[in-house]
């Protein structure tokens, strides 16, 4: 185990207790600090190499983590009737009221836990499907973005444990006319944030749209090589089809959305809406940088 980041422990406040994020390596007595090669599931190591190479670009990420709360039976979304389904989507997004918002106590407790731990959590909201919520982590620079998202998921699991509910990161937890769950990833570099940075954003769009890149990214955007996202990225429910790449200004039906103010100010960021809610943040942030920024550092 190699310690990577340290956070305050919100479940044992008022002391020096900490949470330590580590990545894993094979043992090698002759290696530096006794570390050998990264184990196969250590995706952080590859991401860190990319982030180190492009460090001068100062990449910022803001990740929108959606999740769905379930009863302990893992079948009934929290707040849903045991038999049948609630009313259609519409009144639940950013909602208030007992009849609309199911699980706010969990969402708020998680928010406070993240703040205490030092996670750069920047917001929470109820989502389109009842029992579904979102929180945002960022802006964070480089590898710290994925580190903080991973710890924030750990904290969410711990909070749900205390409330006796189950959290799902499945990108399409309920089939039918219900929104899926994503992990929209907002991206910028110092070139994109500078005056005239819109050209750098359009350059990134060209690279994301190159032949074969859509397939590469879809395969990287969920842990099943794209199969999970096929259930979510259908072209309906505020998604673009996984079969082709698209981008547009203020368009939630595109693969990548460019905010209206970014177009107006000719600088800012873009939002990749394709990553699934169960995505690996090291793979996703690394892949976006590999495609859009790394070619400038080769």
PDB file of C-alpha atoms in Angstrom:
ATOM      1  CA  UNK A   1       0.000   0.000   0.000  1.00  0.00           C
ATOM      2  CA  UNK A   2       1.299   3.440  -0.974  1.00  0.00           C
ATOM      3  CA  UNK A   3      -0.365   6.386   0.805  1.00  0.00           C
ATOM      4  CA  UNK A   4      -1.580   8.984  -1.703  1.00  0.00           C
ATOM      5  CA  UNK A   5      -3.846  11.422   0.127  1.00  0.00           C
ATOM      6  CA  UNK A   6      -5.023  12.155   3.664  1.00  0.00           C
ATOM      7  CA  UNK A   7      -8.451  13.368   4.789  1.00  0.00           C
ATOM      8  CA  UNK A   8     -10.032  14.136   8.153  1.00  0.00           C
ATOM      9  CA  UNK A   9     -12.294  11.346   9.414  1.00  0.00           C
ATOM     10  CA  UNK A  10     -15.828  12.762   9.766  1.00  0.00           C
ATOM     11  CA  UNK A  11     -17.060   9.683  11.633  1.00  0.00           C
ATOM     12  CA  UNK A  12     -14.599  10.250  14.484  1.00  0.00           C
ATOM     13  CA  UNK A  13     -14.588  14.048  14.847  1.00  0.00           C
ATOM     14  CA  UNK A  14     -12.827  16.097  17.461  1.00  0.00           C
ATOM     15  CA  UNK A  15      -9.522  14.244  17.293  1.00  0.00           C
ATOM     16  CA  UNK A  16      -6.612  13.527  14.977  1.00  0.00           C
ATOM     17  CA  UNK A  17      -8.258  10.558  13.241  1.00  0.00           C
ATOM     18  CA  UNK A  18      -7.682  10.464   9.501  1.00  0.00           C
ATOM     19  CA  UNK A  19      -8.656   8.558   6.379  1.00  0.00           C
ATOM     20  CA  UNK A  20      -5.740   7.578   4.148  1.00  0.00           C
ATOM     21  CA  UNK A  21      -6.217   6.841   0.452  1.00  0.00           C
ATOM     22  CA  UNK A  22      -3.697   4.320  -0.852  1.00  0.00           C
ATOM     23  CA  UNK A  23      -2.963   2.693  -4.168  1.00  0.00           C
ATOM     24  CA  UNK A  24      -1.608  -0.834  -4.418  1.00  0.00           C
ATOM     25  CA  UNK A  25       1.595  -2.283  -5.847  1.00  0.00           C
ATOM     26  CA  UNK A  26       3.224  -5.684  -6.030  1.00  0.00           C
ATOM     27  CA  UNK A  27       5.996  -6.085  -3.434  1.00  0.00           C
ATOM     28  CA  UNK A  28       9.576  -5.775  -4.667  1.00  0.00           C
ATOM     29  CA  UNK A  29      12.381  -5.650  -2.074  1.00  0.00           C
ATOM     30  CA  UNK A  30      14.659  -4.049  -4.664  1.00  0.00           C
ATOM     31  CA  UNK A  31      12.161  -1.442  -5.808  1.00  0.00           C
ATOM     32  CA  UNK A  32      11.849   2.092  -4.454  1.00  0.00           C
ATOM     33  CA  UNK A  33      10.254   1.930  -0.995  1.00  0.00           C
ATOM     34  CA  UNK A  34       9.795  -1.817  -1.610  1.00  0.00           C
ATOM     35  CA  UNK A  35       7.245  -1.194  -4.357  1.00  0.00           C
ATOM     36  CA  UNK A  36       7.078  -3.140  -7.591  1.00  0.00           C
ATOM     37  CA  UNK A  37       4.661  -2.794 -10.490  1.00  0.00           C
ATOM     38  CA  UNK A  38       1.108  -1.526  -9.859  1.00  0.00           C
ATOM     39  CA  UNK A  39      -1.408  -4.340  -9.381  1.00  0.00           C
ATOM     40  CA  UNK A  40      -3.758  -4.813 -12.370  1.00  0.00           C
ATOM     41  CA  UNK A  41      -6.647  -2.949 -10.724  1.00  0.00           C
ATOM     42  CA  UNK A  42      -4.524   0.072  -9.790  1.00  0.00           C
ATOM     43  CA  UNK A  43      -5.819   2.543 -12.368  1.00  0.00           C
ATOM     44  CA  UNK A  44      -4.481   5.488 -10.400  1.00  0.00           C
ATOM     45  CA  UNK A  45      -0.881   4.810 -11.412  1.00  0.00           C
ATOM     46  CA  UNK A  46      -1.561   5.195 -15.148  1.00  0.00           C
ATOM     47  CA  UNK A  47      -3.656   8.309 -14.552  1.00  0.00           C
ATOM     48  CA  UNK A  48      -0.914   9.884 -12.466  1.00  0.00           C
ATOM     49  CA  UNK A  49       1.602   9.383 -15.271  1.00  0.00           C
ATOM     50  CA  UNK A  50      -0.647  11.275 -17.684  1.00  0.00           C
ATOM     51  CA  UNK A  51      -1.370  14.043 -15.180  1.00  0.00           C
ATOM     52  CA  UNK A  52       2.358  14.444 -14.499  1.00  0.00           C
ATOM     53  CA  UNK A  53       3.132  14.794 -18.211  1.00  0.00           C
ATOM     54  CA  UNK A  54       0.490  17.498 -18.721  1.00  0.00           C
ATOM     55  CA  UNK A  55       0.910  19.240 -15.377  1.00  0.00           C
ATOM     56  CA  UNK A  56       1.772  22.529 -17.083  1.00  0.00           C
ATOM     57  CA  UNK A  57      -1.733  22.563 -18.619  1.00  0.00           C
ATOM     58  CA  UNK A  58      -3.232  22.813 -15.111  1.00  0.00           C
ATOM     59  CA  UNK A  59      -6.273  20.606 -15.833  1.00  0.00           C
ATOM     60  CA  UNK A  60      -9.330  21.254 -13.671  1.00  0.00           C
ATOM     61  CA  UNK A  61     -12.182  18.815 -13.267  1.00  0.00           C
ATOM     62  CA  UNK A  62     -15.639  19.170 -11.765  1.00  0.00           C
ATOM     63  CA  UNK A  63     -17.388  15.812 -11.501  1.00  0.00           C
ATOM     64  CA  UNK A  64     -21.146  15.437 -11.025  1.00  0.00           C
ATOM     65  CA  UNK A  65     -21.772  12.159  -9.202  1.00  0.00           C
ATOM     66  CA  UNK A  66     -25.328  10.846  -9.504  1.00  0.00           C
ATOM     67  CA  UNK A  67     -26.556   7.949  -7.385  1.00  0.00           C
ATOM     68  CA  UNK A  68     -29.776   6.174  -6.474  1.00  0.00           C
ATOM     69  CA  UNK A  69     -30.912   5.207  -2.986  1.00  0.00           C
ATOM     70  CA  UNK A  70     -32.593   1.846  -2.442  1.00  0.00           C
ATOM     71  CA  UNK A  71     -34.361   0.082   0.387  1.00  0.00           C
ATOM     72  CA  UNK A  72     -32.310  -2.744   1.981  1.00  0.00           C
ATOM     73  CA  UNK A  73     -33.993  -5.190  -0.411  1.00  0.00           C
ATOM     74  CA  UNK A  74     -31.879  -3.592  -3.202  1.00  0.00           C
ATOM     75  CA  UNK A  75     -34.957  -3.695  -5.444  1.00  0.00           C
ATOM     76  CA  UNK A  76     -37.146  -0.830  -4.255  1.00  0.00           C
ATOM     77  CA  UNK A  77     -35.818   2.712  -4.831  1.00  0.00           C
ATOM     78  CA  UNK A  78     -36.018   4.728  -1.632  1.00  0.00           C
ATOM     79  CA  UNK A  79     -39.409   6.390  -1.304  1.00  0.00           C
ATOM     80  CA  UNK A  80     -41.070   4.246  -3.963  1.00  0.00           C
ATOM     81  CA  UNK A  81     -44.165   2.172  -3.157  1.00  0.00           C
ATOM     82  CA  UNK A  82     -43.519  -1.503  -2.483  1.00  0.00           C
ATOM     83  CA  UNK A  83     -45.868  -2.362  -5.324  1.00  0.00           C
ATOM     84  CA  UNK A  84     -46.022  -0.351  -8.523  1.00  0.00           C
ATOM     85  CA  UNK A  85     -44.238   2.910  -9.251  1.00  0.00           C
ATOM     86  CA  UNK A  86     -44.552   6.569  -8.236  1.00  0.00           C
ATOM     87  CA  UNK A  87     -45.948   9.275 -10.487  1.00  0.00           C
ATOM     88  CA  UNK A  88     -44.043  10.118 -13.660  1.00  0.00           C
ATOM     89  CA  UNK A  89     -40.902  12.220 -13.699  1.00  0.00           C
ATOM     90  CA  UNK A  90     -41.274  15.956 -13.459  1.00  0.00           C
ATOM     91  CA  UNK A  91     -41.788  17.073  -9.845  1.00  0.00           C
ATOM     92  CA  UNK A  92     -38.691  15.380  -8.375  1.00  0.00           C
ATOM     93  CA  UNK A  93     -35.778  17.302  -9.919  1.00  0.00           C
ATOM     94  CA  UNK A  94     -34.334  19.801  -7.403  1.00  0.00           C
ATOM     95  CA  UNK A  95     -37.554  19.235  -5.478  1.00  0.00           C
ATOM     96  CA  UNK A  96     -38.757  19.926  -1.957  1.00  0.00           C
ATOM     97  CA  UNK A  97     -41.537  18.341   0.038  1.00  0.00           C
ATOM     98  CA  UNK A  98     -42.113  14.925   1.553  1.00  0.00           C
ATOM     99  CA  UNK A  99     -44.107  13.840  -1.487  1.00  0.00           C
ATOM    100  CA  UNK A 100     -41.208  14.599  -3.881  1.00  0.00           C
ATOM    101  CA  UNK A 101     -37.831  14.409  -2.150  1.00  0.00           C
ATOM    102  CA  UNK A 102     -36.863  10.977  -0.841  1.00  0.00           C
ATOM    103  CA  UNK A 103     -33.582  10.702   1.069  1.00  0.00           C
ATOM    104  CA  UNK A 104     -32.607  14.314   1.692  1.00  0.00           C
ATOM    105  CA  UNK A 105     -31.289  13.459   5.158  1.00  0.00           C
ATOM    106  CA  UNK A 106     -28.780  11.074   3.569  1.00  0.00           C
ATOM    107  CA  UNK A 107     -27.750  13.642   0.974  1.00  0.00           C
ATOM    108  CA  UNK A 108     -27.251  16.382   3.569  1.00  0.00           C
ATOM    109  CA  UNK A 109     -25.341  14.130   5.981  1.00  0.00           C
ATOM    110  CA  UNK A 110     -23.020  13.093   3.167  1.00  0.00           C
ATOM    111  CA  UNK A 111     -22.496  16.741   2.217  1.00  0.00           C
ATOM    112  CA  UNK A 112     -21.466  17.601   5.769  1.00  0.00           C
ATOM    113  CA  UNK A 113     -19.167  14.553   5.958  1.00  0.00           C
ATOM    114  CA  UNK A 114     -17.412  15.631   2.768  1.00  0.00           C
ATOM    115  CA  UNK A 115     -16.984  19.200   4.021  1.00  0.00           C
ATOM    116  CA  UNK A 116     -15.464  17.966   7.276  1.00  0.00           C
ATOM    117  CA  UNK A 117     -13.125  15.578   5.448  1.00  0.00           C
ATOM    118  CA  UNK A 118     -11.805  18.356   3.222  1.00  0.00           C
ATOM    119  CA  UNK A 119     -13.449  17.200   0.000  1.00  0.00           C
ATOM    120  CA  UNK A 120     -14.034  20.101  -2.379  1.00  0.00           C
ATOM    121  CA  UNK A 121     -17.735  19.313  -2.644  1.00  0.00           C
ATOM    122  CA  UNK A 122     -19.489  22.202  -4.330  1.00  0.00           C
ATOM    123  CA  UNK A 123     -23.164  21.307  -4.386  1.00  0.00           C
ATOM    124  CA  UNK A 124     -26.006  18.803  -4.050  1.00  0.00           C
ATOM    125  CA  UNK A 125     -29.386  18.409  -5.713  1.00  0.00           C
ATOM    126  CA  UNK A 126     -32.277  16.034  -6.111  1.00  0.00           C
ATOM    127  CA  UNK A 127     -32.305  14.333  -9.512  1.00  0.00           C
ATOM    128  CA  UNK A 128     -34.955  13.604 -12.139  1.00  0.00           C
ATOM    129  CA  UNK A 129     -35.872  10.111 -10.952  1.00  0.00           C
ATOM    130  CA  UNK A 130     -37.350   9.948  -7.436  1.00  0.00           C
ATOM    131  CA  UNK A 131     -34.837   8.572  -4.944  1.00  0.00           C
ATOM    132  CA  UNK A 132     -31.957   9.745  -7.127  1.00  0.00           C
ATOM    133  CA  UNK A 133     -29.511  12.436  -6.004  1.00  0.00           C
ATOM    134  CA  UNK A 134     -26.379  14.188  -7.179  1.00  0.00           C
ATOM    135  CA  UNK A 135     -23.388  15.929  -5.657  1.00  0.00           C
ATOM    136  CA  UNK A 136     -20.535  17.748  -7.342  1.00  0.00           C
ATOM    137  CA  UNK A 137     -16.834  17.519  -6.507  1.00  0.00           C
ATOM    138  CA  UNK A 138     -14.581  20.236  -7.839  1.00  0.00           C
ATOM    139  CA  UNK A 139     -13.018  22.156  -9.264  1.00  0.00           C
ATOM    140  CA  UNK A 140      -9.987  20.024  -8.455  1.00  0.00           C
ATOM    141  CA  UNK A 141      -6.700  19.936 -10.301  1.00  0.00           C
ATOM    142  CA  UNK A 142      -5.143  16.838 -11.829  1.00  0.00           C
ATOM    143  CA  UNK A 143      -5.085  13.573  -9.921  1.00  0.00           C
ATOM    144  CA  UNK A 144      -6.715  15.131  -6.849  1.00  0.00           C
ATOM    145  CA  UNK A 145     -10.054  15.167  -8.674  1.00  0.00           C
ATOM    146  CA  UNK A 146     -10.255  11.385  -8.922  1.00  0.00           C
ATOM    147  CA  UNK A 147      -8.826  10.976  -5.412  1.00  0.00           C
ATOM    148  CA  UNK A 148     -11.512  13.187  -3.909  1.00  0.00           C
ATOM    149  CA  UNK A 149     -14.328  11.548  -5.861  1.00  0.00           C
ATOM    150  CA  UNK A 150     -13.222   8.113  -4.697  1.00  0.00           C
ATOM    151  CA  UNK A 151     -13.155   9.184  -1.055  1.00  0.00           C
ATOM    152  CA  UNK A 152     -16.519  10.928  -1.457  1.00  0.00           C
ATOM    153  CA  UNK A 153     -18.018   7.609  -2.604  1.00  0.00           C
ATOM    154  CA  UNK A 154     -16.518   5.891   0.428  1.00  0.00           C
ATOM    155  CA  UNK A 155     -18.111   8.507   2.669  1.00  0.00           C
ATOM    156  CA  UNK A 156     -21.469   8.050   0.923  1.00  0.00           C
ATOM    157  CA  UNK A 157     -21.413   4.311   1.515  1.00  0.00           C
ATOM    158  CA  UNK A 158     -20.642   4.909   5.193  1.00  0.00           C
ATOM    159  CA  UNK A 159     -23.447   7.450   5.557  1.00  0.00           C
ATOM    160  CA  UNK A 160     -25.949   5.129   3.869  1.00  0.00           C
ATOM    161  CA  UNK A 161     -24.881   2.392   6.253  1.00  0.00           C
ATOM    162  CA  UNK A 162     -25.855   4.618   9.171  1.00  0.00           C
ATOM    163  CA  UNK A 163     -29.257   5.377   7.648  1.00  0.00           C
ATOM    164  CA  UNK A 164     -30.025   1.777   6.730  1.00  0.00           C
ATOM    165  CA  UNK A 165     -30.292   2.406   2.988  1.00  0.00           C
ATOM    166  CA  UNK A 166     -28.350   1.058   0.016  1.00  0.00           C
ATOM    167  CA  UNK A 167     -26.682   3.284  -2.573  1.00  0.00           C
ATOM    168  CA  UNK A 168     -26.449   2.205  -6.196  1.00  0.00           C
ATOM    169  CA  UNK A 169     -24.120   3.659  -8.808  1.00  0.00           C
ATOM    170  CA  UNK A 170     -25.765   1.663 -11.586  1.00  0.00           C
ATOM    171  CA  UNK A 171     -26.199   3.943 -14.638  1.00  0.00           C
ATOM    172  CA  UNK A 172     -29.706   2.648 -15.380  1.00  0.00           C
ATOM    173  CA  UNK A 173     -31.040   1.267 -12.092  1.00  0.00           C
ATOM    174  CA  UNK A 174     -34.685   1.171 -13.191  1.00  0.00           C
ATOM    175  CA  UNK A 175     -35.589   0.291 -16.801  1.00  0.00           C
ATOM    176  CA  UNK A 176     -38.282   2.154 -18.658  1.00  0.00           C
ATOM    177  CA  UNK A 177     -39.203   5.829 -18.734  1.00  0.00           C
ATOM    178  CA  UNK A 178     -36.835   6.846 -15.944  1.00  0.00           C
ATOM    179  CA  UNK A 179     -33.616   8.830 -16.172  1.00  0.00           C
ATOM    180  CA  UNK A 180     -30.359   6.992 -15.758  1.00  0.00           C
ATOM    181  CA  UNK A 181     -27.449   8.074 -13.577  1.00  0.00           C
ATOM    182  CA  UNK A 182     -24.270   9.602 -14.921  1.00  0.00           C
ATOM    183  CA  UNK A 183     -21.028  11.124 -13.757  1.00  0.00           C
ATOM    184  CA  UNK A 184     -20.780  14.179 -15.989  1.00  0.00           C
ATOM    185  CA  UNK A 185     -17.208  15.398 -16.078  1.00  0.00           C
ATOM    186  CA  UNK A 186     -16.501  19.107 -16.529  1.00  0.00           C
ATOM    187  CA  UNK A 187     -13.068  19.885 -17.917  1.00  0.00           C
ATOM    188  CA  UNK A 188     -10.819  22.867 -18.513  1.00  0.00           C
ATOM    189  CA  UNK A 189      -7.135  23.688 -18.880  1.00  0.00           C
ATOM    190  CA  UNK A 190      -5.288  26.970 -18.417  1.00  0.00           C
ATOM    191  CA  UNK A 191      -5.466  27.467 -22.194  1.00  0.00           C
ATOM    192  CA  UNK A 192      -9.256  26.997 -22.165  1.00  0.00           C
ATOM    193  CA  UNK A 193      -9.726  29.345 -19.223  1.00  0.00           C
ATOM    194  CA  UNK A 194      -7.550  32.092 -20.723  1.00  0.00           C
ATOM    195  CA  UNK A 195      -8.823  34.850 -22.988  1.00  0.00           C
ATOM    196  CA  UNK A 196      -9.665  33.332 -26.362  1.00  0.00           C
ATOM    197  CA  UNK A 197      -9.690  29.863 -24.838  1.00  0.00           C
ATOM    198  CA  UNK A 198     -12.736  28.857 -26.861  1.00  0.00           C
ATOM    199  CA  UNK A 199     -10.413  27.838 -29.692  1.00  0.00           C
ATOM    200  CA  UNK A 200      -8.706  25.361 -27.354  1.00  0.00           C
ATOM    201  CA  UNK A 201     -12.109  23.923 -26.443  1.00  0.00           C
ATOM    202  CA  UNK A 202     -13.046  23.498 -30.104  1.00  0.00           C
ATOM    203  CA  UNK A 203      -9.679  21.828 -30.684  1.00  0.00           C
ATOM    204  CA  UNK A 204     -10.530  19.373 -27.912  1.00  0.00           C
ATOM    205  CA  UNK A 205     -13.892  18.687 -29.579  1.00  0.00           C
ATOM    206  CA  UNK A 206     -12.118  17.888 -32.852  1.00  0.00           C
ATOM    207  CA  UNK A 207      -9.855  15.420 -31.080  1.00  0.00           C
ATOM    208  CA  UNK A 208     -12.761  13.774 -29.258  1.00  0.00           C
ATOM    209  CA  UNK A 209     -14.549  13.396 -32.595  1.00  0.00           C
ATOM    210  CA  UNK A 210     -11.672  11.780 -34.474  1.00  0.00           C
ATOM    211  CA  UNK A 211     -12.320   8.331 -35.993  1.00  0.00           C
ATOM    212  CA  UNK A 212     -12.385   5.622 -33.333  1.00  0.00           C
ATOM    213  CA  UNK A 213     -12.298   8.013 -30.381  1.00  0.00           C
ATOM    214  CA  UNK A 214     -15.989   7.657 -29.552  1.00  0.00           C
ATOM    215  CA  UNK A 215     -15.599   3.890 -29.244  1.00  0.00           C
ATOM    216  CA  UNK A 216     -12.446   4.291 -27.132  1.00  0.00           C
ATOM    217  CA  UNK A 217     -14.110   6.676 -24.720  1.00  0.00           C
ATOM    218  CA  UNK A 218     -17.369   4.748 -24.397  1.00  0.00           C
ATOM    219  CA  UNK A 219     -15.345   1.630 -23.558  1.00  0.00           C
ATOM    220  CA  UNK A 220     -13.505   3.602 -20.853  1.00  0.00           C
ATOM    221  CA  UNK A 221     -16.536   5.326 -19.366  1.00  0.00           C
ATOM    222  CA  UNK A 222     -17.942   2.407 -17.365  1.00  0.00           C
ATOM    223  CA  UNK A 223     -16.343  -0.676 -15.764  1.00  0.00           C
ATOM    224  CA  UNK A 224     -18.038  -3.042 -18.235  1.00  0.00           C
ATOM    225  CA  UNK A 225     -16.291  -1.710 -21.313  1.00  0.00           C
ATOM    226  CA  UNK A 226     -19.313   0.327 -22.387  1.00  0.00           C
ATOM    227  CA  UNK A 227     -22.036  -2.260 -21.831  1.00  0.00           C
ATOM    228  CA  UNK A 228     -23.462  -0.450 -18.787  1.00  0.00           C
ATOM    229  CA  UNK A 229     -23.714   2.799 -20.697  1.00  0.00           C
ATOM    230  CA  UNK A 230     -25.547   1.168 -23.578  1.00  0.00           C
ATOM    231  CA  UNK A 231     -28.536   0.930 -21.245  1.00  0.00           C
ATOM    232  CA  UNK A 232     -28.258   4.652 -20.428  1.00  0.00           C
ATOM    233  CA  UNK A 233     -26.933   6.447 -23.521  1.00  0.00           C
ATOM    234  CA  UNK A 234     -29.913   5.775 -25.763  1.00  0.00           C
ATOM    235  CA  UNK A 235     -30.553   9.269 -27.086  1.00  0.00           C
ATOM    236  CA  UNK A 236     -33.485   9.667 -24.675  1.00  0.00           C
ATOM    237  CA  UNK A 237     -33.674  11.054 -21.117  1.00  0.00           C
ATOM    238  CA  UNK A 238     -31.160  13.867 -21.692  1.00  0.00           C
ATOM    239  CA  UNK A 239     -28.504  11.668 -23.281  1.00  0.00           C
ATOM    240  CA  UNK A 240     -26.814  11.279 -26.647  1.00  0.00           C
ATOM    241  CA  UNK A 241     -26.539   7.862 -28.260  1.00  0.00           C
ATOM    242  CA  UNK A 242     -23.385   5.939 -27.413  1.00  0.00           C
ATOM    243  CA  UNK A 243     -23.033   5.126 -31.124  1.00  0.00           C
ATOM    244  CA  UNK A 244     -21.808   8.546 -32.260  1.00  0.00           C
ATOM    245  CA  UNK A 245     -20.032  11.628 -30.925  1.00  0.00           C
ATOM    246  CA  UNK A 246     -21.665  15.040 -30.862  1.00  0.00           C
ATOM    247  CA  UNK A 247     -21.173  18.367 -29.136  1.00  0.00           C
ATOM    248  CA  UNK A 248     -23.241  21.510 -28.863  1.00  0.00           C
ATOM    249  CA  UNK A 249     -23.796  24.707 -26.917  1.00  0.00           C
ATOM    250  CA  UNK A 250     -26.269  24.406 -24.020  1.00  0.00           C
ATOM    251  CA  UNK A 251     -27.433  21.059 -25.458  1.00  0.00           C
ATOM    252  CA  UNK A 252     -28.056  18.295 -22.941  1.00  0.00           C
ATOM    253  CA  UNK A 253     -28.748  15.886 -25.784  1.00  0.00           C
ATOM    254  CA  UNK A 254     -25.125  15.923 -26.976  1.00  0.00           C
ATOM    255  CA  UNK A 255     -22.144  13.811 -25.936  1.00  0.00           C
ATOM    256  CA  UNK A 256     -20.368  16.974 -24.813  1.00  0.00           C
ATOM    257  CA  UNK A 257     -22.121  20.167 -23.749  1.00  0.00           C
ATOM    258  CA  UNK A 258     -20.422  23.553 -24.034  1.00  0.00           C
ATOM    259  CA  UNK A 259     -22.031  25.975 -21.555  1.00  0.00           C
ATOM    260  CA  UNK A 260     -23.757  29.060 -22.935  1.00  0.00           C
ATOM    261  CA  UNK A 261     -21.488  31.406 -20.948  1.00  0.00           C
ATOM    262  CA  UNK A 262     -18.394  29.627 -22.269  1.00  0.00           C
ATOM    263  CA  UNK A 263     -19.502  30.391 -25.823  1.00  0.00           C
ATOM    264  CA  UNK A 264     -20.372  33.970 -24.902  1.00  0.00           C
ATOM    265  CA  UNK A 265     -17.125  34.714 -23.057  1.00  0.00           C
ATOM    266  CA  UNK A 266     -15.032  32.675 -25.526  1.00  0.00           C
ATOM    267  CA  UNK A 267     -13.343  30.858 -22.661  1.00  0.00           C
ATOM    268  CA  UNK A 268     -14.236  28.399 -19.910  1.00  0.00           C
ATOM    269  CA  UNK A 269     -14.879  24.667 -19.857  1.00  0.00           C
ATOM    270  CA  UNK A 270     -16.783  21.788 -21.432  1.00  0.00           C
ATOM    271  CA  UNK A 271     -18.926  19.020 -19.929  1.00  0.00           C
ATOM    272  CA  UNK A 272     -18.466  15.432 -21.078  1.00  0.00           C
ATOM    273  CA  UNK A 273     -21.889  13.922 -20.365  1.00  0.00           C
ATOM    274  CA  UNK A 274     -20.990  10.347 -21.349  1.00  0.00           C
ATOM    275  CA  UNK A 275     -19.307   8.891 -18.223  1.00  0.00           C
ATOM    276  CA  UNK A 276     -21.570   6.506 -16.307  1.00  0.00           C
ATOM    277  CA  UNK A 277     -22.303   6.921 -12.607  1.00  0.00           C
ATOM    278  CA  UNK A 278     -20.147   3.847 -11.855  1.00  0.00           C
ATOM    279  CA  UNK A 279     -17.178   5.105 -13.871  1.00  0.00           C
ATOM    280  CA  UNK A 280     -13.600   4.905 -12.633  1.00  0.00           C
ATOM    281  CA  UNK A 281     -12.559   8.560 -12.201  1.00  0.00           C
ATOM    282  CA  UNK A 282      -8.884   7.737 -12.785  1.00  0.00           C
ATOM    283  CA  UNK A 283      -9.655   6.106 -16.127  1.00  0.00           C
ATOM    284  CA  UNK A 284     -12.081   8.831 -17.213  1.00  0.00           C
ATOM    285  CA  UNK A 285     -10.030  11.903 -16.318  1.00  0.00           C
ATOM    286  CA  UNK A 286      -6.901  10.238 -17.661  1.00  0.00           C
ATOM    287  CA  UNK A 287      -8.617   9.286 -20.921  1.00  0.00           C
ATOM    288  CA  UNK A 288      -9.984  12.792 -21.500  1.00  0.00           C
ATOM    289  CA  UNK A 289      -6.532  14.281 -20.975  1.00  0.00           C
ATOM    290  CA  UNK A 290      -4.889  11.605 -23.122  1.00  0.00           C
ATOM    291  CA  UNK A 291      -7.137  12.512 -26.052  1.00  0.00           C
ATOM    292  CA  UNK A 292      -7.505  16.273 -25.705  1.00  0.00           C
ATOM    293  CA  UNK A 293      -4.288  17.548 -24.094  1.00  0.00           C
ATOM    294  CA  UNK A 294      -1.481  14.965 -24.145  1.00  0.00           C
ATOM    295  CA  UNK A 295      -0.834  15.319 -27.913  1.00  0.00           C
ATOM    296  CA  UNK A 296       0.406  18.852 -27.199  1.00  0.00           C
ATOM    297  CA  UNK A 297       3.049  17.462 -24.816  1.00  0.00           C
ATOM    298  CA  UNK A 298       4.434  14.648 -26.966  1.00  0.00           C
TER     299      UNK A 298
END
